[in-house]
Amino acid sequence: MQPIEEKVYKVSELTQLLKLTLEAQFAAVSVLGEASGVVLASSGHLYFTLKDAAGAMKVAMFRGALQRSTLKRLENGQQIVVRGMLSVYPLRGELQIIASDMRLQGIGDIFAALEKLKQAYLEKGYFDPQRKKPLPLLPGRIGVVTSPTGAAVRDIVRILRRRFPGIAVVIYPARVQGDGAAGEIAAGIDHFNGAPPGTGVDVLIVGRGGGSYEDLWAFNEAPVVEAIFRSRIPVISAVGHETDFTIADFVADLRAATPSAAAELVVGKKDEFLNRIDFLRHALMRLMERELHDRRSSLQPLRGESALADFPGRLQELAQRLDNGEFALLRLFQQSLKEKLGQWNRSAQRFAAFDLGGLVKNRGLQVQNLGVRIGARFNERMQQQRQRIGVLDSKLAGMNPENILAKGYSITTDREQRLVRDASALVADEEIRIRFARGSAAARVIKE
Amino acid sequence: MKKETLDFETALKKLEAIVAKLENPDVPLQEGFALYEEGMTLTAQMKKELNDIEKKVKILQKDAKGGLQETDFEPEENG
Amino acid sequence: MKKETLDFETALKKLEAIVAKLENPDVPLQEGFALYEEGMTLTAQMKKELNDIEKKVKILQKDAKGGLQETDFEPEENG
Amino acid sequence: MKKETLDFETALKKLEAIVAKLENPDVPLQEGFALYEEGMTLTAQMKKELNDIEKKVKILQKDAKGGLQETDFEPEENG
Amino acid sequence: MKKETLDFETALKKLEAIVAKLENPDVPLQEGFALYEEGMTLTAQMKKELNDIEKKVKILQKDAKGGLQETDFEPEENG
Amino acid sequence: MKKETLDFETALKKLEAIVAKLENPDVPLQEGFALYEEGMTLTAQMKKELNDIEKKVKILQKDAKGGLQETDFEPEENG
Amino acid sequence: MKKETLDFETALKKLEAIVAKLENPDVPLQEGFALYEEGMTLTAQMKKELNDIEKKVKILQKDAKGGLQETDFEPEENG
């Protein structure tokens, strides 16, 4: 059972209440302190911690205020007076000053010394970007120079194990703060540089976790700076937090904001490397496939519709043309032959129709006929004549004068063969001739 | 009797004339004899001529038959 | 008998002329015989000619028939 | 019978001319026979020529067929 | 029959020319036969040539097909 | 058939030249066949070459995949 | 590490050069394949070497003689 009057806040309600209260109560305060952890966000807002030996407070100066501020560029270690409103950052419930102005109050002791050192090394060329060694693409082994018990070594090992299982890490244990720390760190760096070939490391992480400027001081000391400068192995510095800077950070080949970041930098290279290899491998396969495909397709048209594939078809066309020629040849020639035969047949038939034998027979009959007629006519004529002669002959036979003698008459003729019809014409002794039916006799007239 | 080579037709006419003369009873005997005689001669002559021709015809026919028997033309065969 | 080499047609005409002449009753006997004789000769001659041709024709036809039987052409086979 | 080596067409024309002449009934006998004889020769000659060619054609076709059977071309197989 | 080694195209053109000549119905018999004979010879020759090439082509095609079946490229498998 | 060891690109150019020549319809048959034969041979040769390389490529890829499966890198695990 | 370590950087550069060469489509097939083969081999080799890297976290400790000796290290989880 809860008392009715007990007020229970939600966290946000309380932080909001606190914020309003503080802003009303401390609307304008001026605070003196040393700036540290200065971060200028990309938004243009400035964040830092204002501190002195015994206390610290977060400060946020928004972009508009910064532009109007007396001091516009702030560096760690600067002694400044910040003017502003006290407030609460509700999300974290953190006390902070929302600064409206700031001015320089004189440089702090630590930073003055540090700045001096930095200046000296800069002049010696220790920070020359030209001499910064590139990190190995992929370290085979990583050397770490740090405290074996600190947060740094834990963070580094954790991250490396997670991101690059089983990567070889060799830790050189060194004290990282207090007297002699710088020497141990330097010895670690030198140790790795002095390792025989094949047993060394490819990259060094040198650093420690966060702490005060005093805690980090070893990394500003000459032995460490010189050792880093000497190192043939690329060195990543990883000291404190992102806002902390040491000389080691400037001389190192690469500065990591934190030890974790250093581990990430190293491992990130592996990811990049693997990705690169995969990319290249895929590119290789893709390109090879493309090459094969291109070659294949360069052959493709030759399989399908090209003149090469059409060649057997051309043979068929020629065969057809040839067949056509042959058929035409046969047809035309046989037709011609048939025609010739027909012509021959017609002529031969007409010729055969001509009956020479008949003609000969006709002529024969004609001749025969004429011959018969000639014979008949001639016969007729002969018979006629014979008849006529016969008639005349028999008539003549009847008229023969000698027929009288047969009756007993006789015929007397004189010398001159004249018939004697008158006896007075006779003279005596005249010789006469007397003819009888049979024979004749000569006689002499005796008397008149 | 002289052999006159009268042609058949002339001879025939002469004979006919002789016969005509002889048919006249007034023909003197003497002349009658002569005519008769002439007629007989003519007759004989003409008969001879006819017979001669007849003989020749027979020879011709014989020749023709002989020649024809081999190659005689027989119109019946054609019919 | 002289062998006149009259061509058949001329001979035929002559023969016809002979017939015509013989049909005239006034043709003298001797001339008639001469015509007869000539007619007979012509007839024989022409018959012989006809027979000769007939023989030749028969031989030709026989030859032609013989020749054809061997190599007779059969156009149906080509069809 | 002399074997004239007239070409077919000339022979045909000649034969046709012969037939035309022969069809005239007034063709003289001897000429008719000569034409007939020539016609027979021509006819036989032409038939022989036709037969010879026919034989050669058969041989050629047989050759062609024989030659093809071995290496006959089958365009369908390609399709 | 002489085997002229005309190339195919020339032979084909010749054959077609022969056919064109034969299309004239007035080609004389002997000339027609000569054309026919030449055409048949050409045809036989050309068929042989075509058949030879066709055979070779079939072998090549078979080889190509056979060769592909063993080692044919299947682009789908890679996809 | 001689197996020329032309490299693929030279062979392809040759093949393309052959096809271009074959595209001319007036290429004589024998020449066409020679081109075809050469083209088929080249094609077979090129296919073989492609197939050989394809096989090798597959083997290499398989090897690469097999090798990777053991130690494959999985960047997602980090996220 | 006994094996002679591959120089990853050199290898990667080589690989990149190979890919660049292969990107030229006019690379002849055989040369392309050679490049591919070399590239794949390199890739495999590089991956293998990555896998072969020693997988331990060591700390250096002074031994009796004052030398440094590597020993296994496990950070304390007292963070």
mmCIF file of C-alpha atoms in Angstrom, chain C residues 8-9 49-50 53 56-57 60-61 63-64 68 71-75 77-78, chain D residues 1 26-30 33 36-37 40-41 44 47-48 50-51 54-55 58:
data_model
loop_
_atom_site.group_PDB
_atom_site.id
_atom_site.type_symbol
_atom_site.label_atom_id
_atom_site.label_comp_id
_atom_site.label_asym_id
_atom_site.label_seq_id
_atom_site.Cartn_x
_atom_site.Cartn_y
_atom_site.Cartn_z
ATOM 1 C CA PHE C 8 3.865 -47.776 -170.804
ATOM 2 C CA GLU C 9 1.533 -44.862 -171.172
ATOM 3 C CA GLU C 49 6.400 -54.815 -168.110
ATOM 4 C CA LEU C 50 3.502 -55.061 -165.744
ATOM 5 C CA ILE C 53 6.890 -54.451 -161.892
ATOM 6 C CA LYS C 56 9.535 -56.239 -158.057
ATOM 7 C CA VAL C 57 6.729 -54.843 -155.914
ATOM 8 C CA LEU C 60 9.893 -54.991 -152.126
ATOM 9 C CA GLN C 61 6.869 -55.687 -149.991
ATOM 10 C CA ASP C 63 11.546 -57.213 -147.972
ATOM 11 C CA ALA C 64 9.755 -54.440 -146.188
ATOM 12 C CA LEU C 68 9.858 -54.582 -140.134
ATOM 13 C CA THR C 71 12.781 -54.176 -135.607
ATOM 14 C CA ASP C 72 9.215 -53.121 -135.284
ATOM 15 C CA PHE C 73 8.846 -49.980 -133.375
ATOM 16 C CA GLU C 74 6.494 -49.941 -130.403
ATOM 17 C CA PRO C 75 5.716 -46.420 -129.371
ATOM 18 C CA GLU C 77 6.216 -48.737 -124.466
ATOM 19 C CA ASN C 78 7.409 -45.201 -123.935
ATOM 20 C CA MET D 1 18.466 -50.618 -152.810
ATOM 21 C CA ASP D 26 -2.003 -40.035 -163.579
ATOM 22 C CA VAL D 27 1.373 -40.912 -162.294
ATOM 23 C CA PRO D 28 3.153 -42.865 -165.007
ATOM 24 C CA LEU D 29 3.728 -46.480 -164.180
ATOM 25 C CA GLN D 30 7.492 -46.498 -164.224
ATOM 26 C CA PHE D 33 7.233 -47.683 -159.378
ATOM 27 C CA TYR D 36 7.202 -46.501 -154.683
ATOM 28 C CA GLU D 37 10.574 -48.095 -154.458
ATOM 29 C CA MET D 40 9.747 -48.078 -149.385
ATOM 30 C CA THR D 41 13.421 -47.451 -148.907
ATOM 31 C CA ALA D 44 12.371 -48.504 -143.851
ATOM 32 C CA LYS D 47 11.926 -46.668 -139.139
ATOM 33 C CA LYS D 48 15.359 -48.069 -138.645
ATOM 34 C CA LEU D 50 13.742 -44.337 -135.116
ATOM 35 C CA ASN D 51 14.328 -47.834 -133.785
ATOM 36 C CA GLU D 54 14.822 -45.820 -129.318
ATOM 37 C CA LYS D 55 17.276 -48.566 -128.512
ATOM 38 C CA LYS D 58 16.605 -47.400 -123.610
#
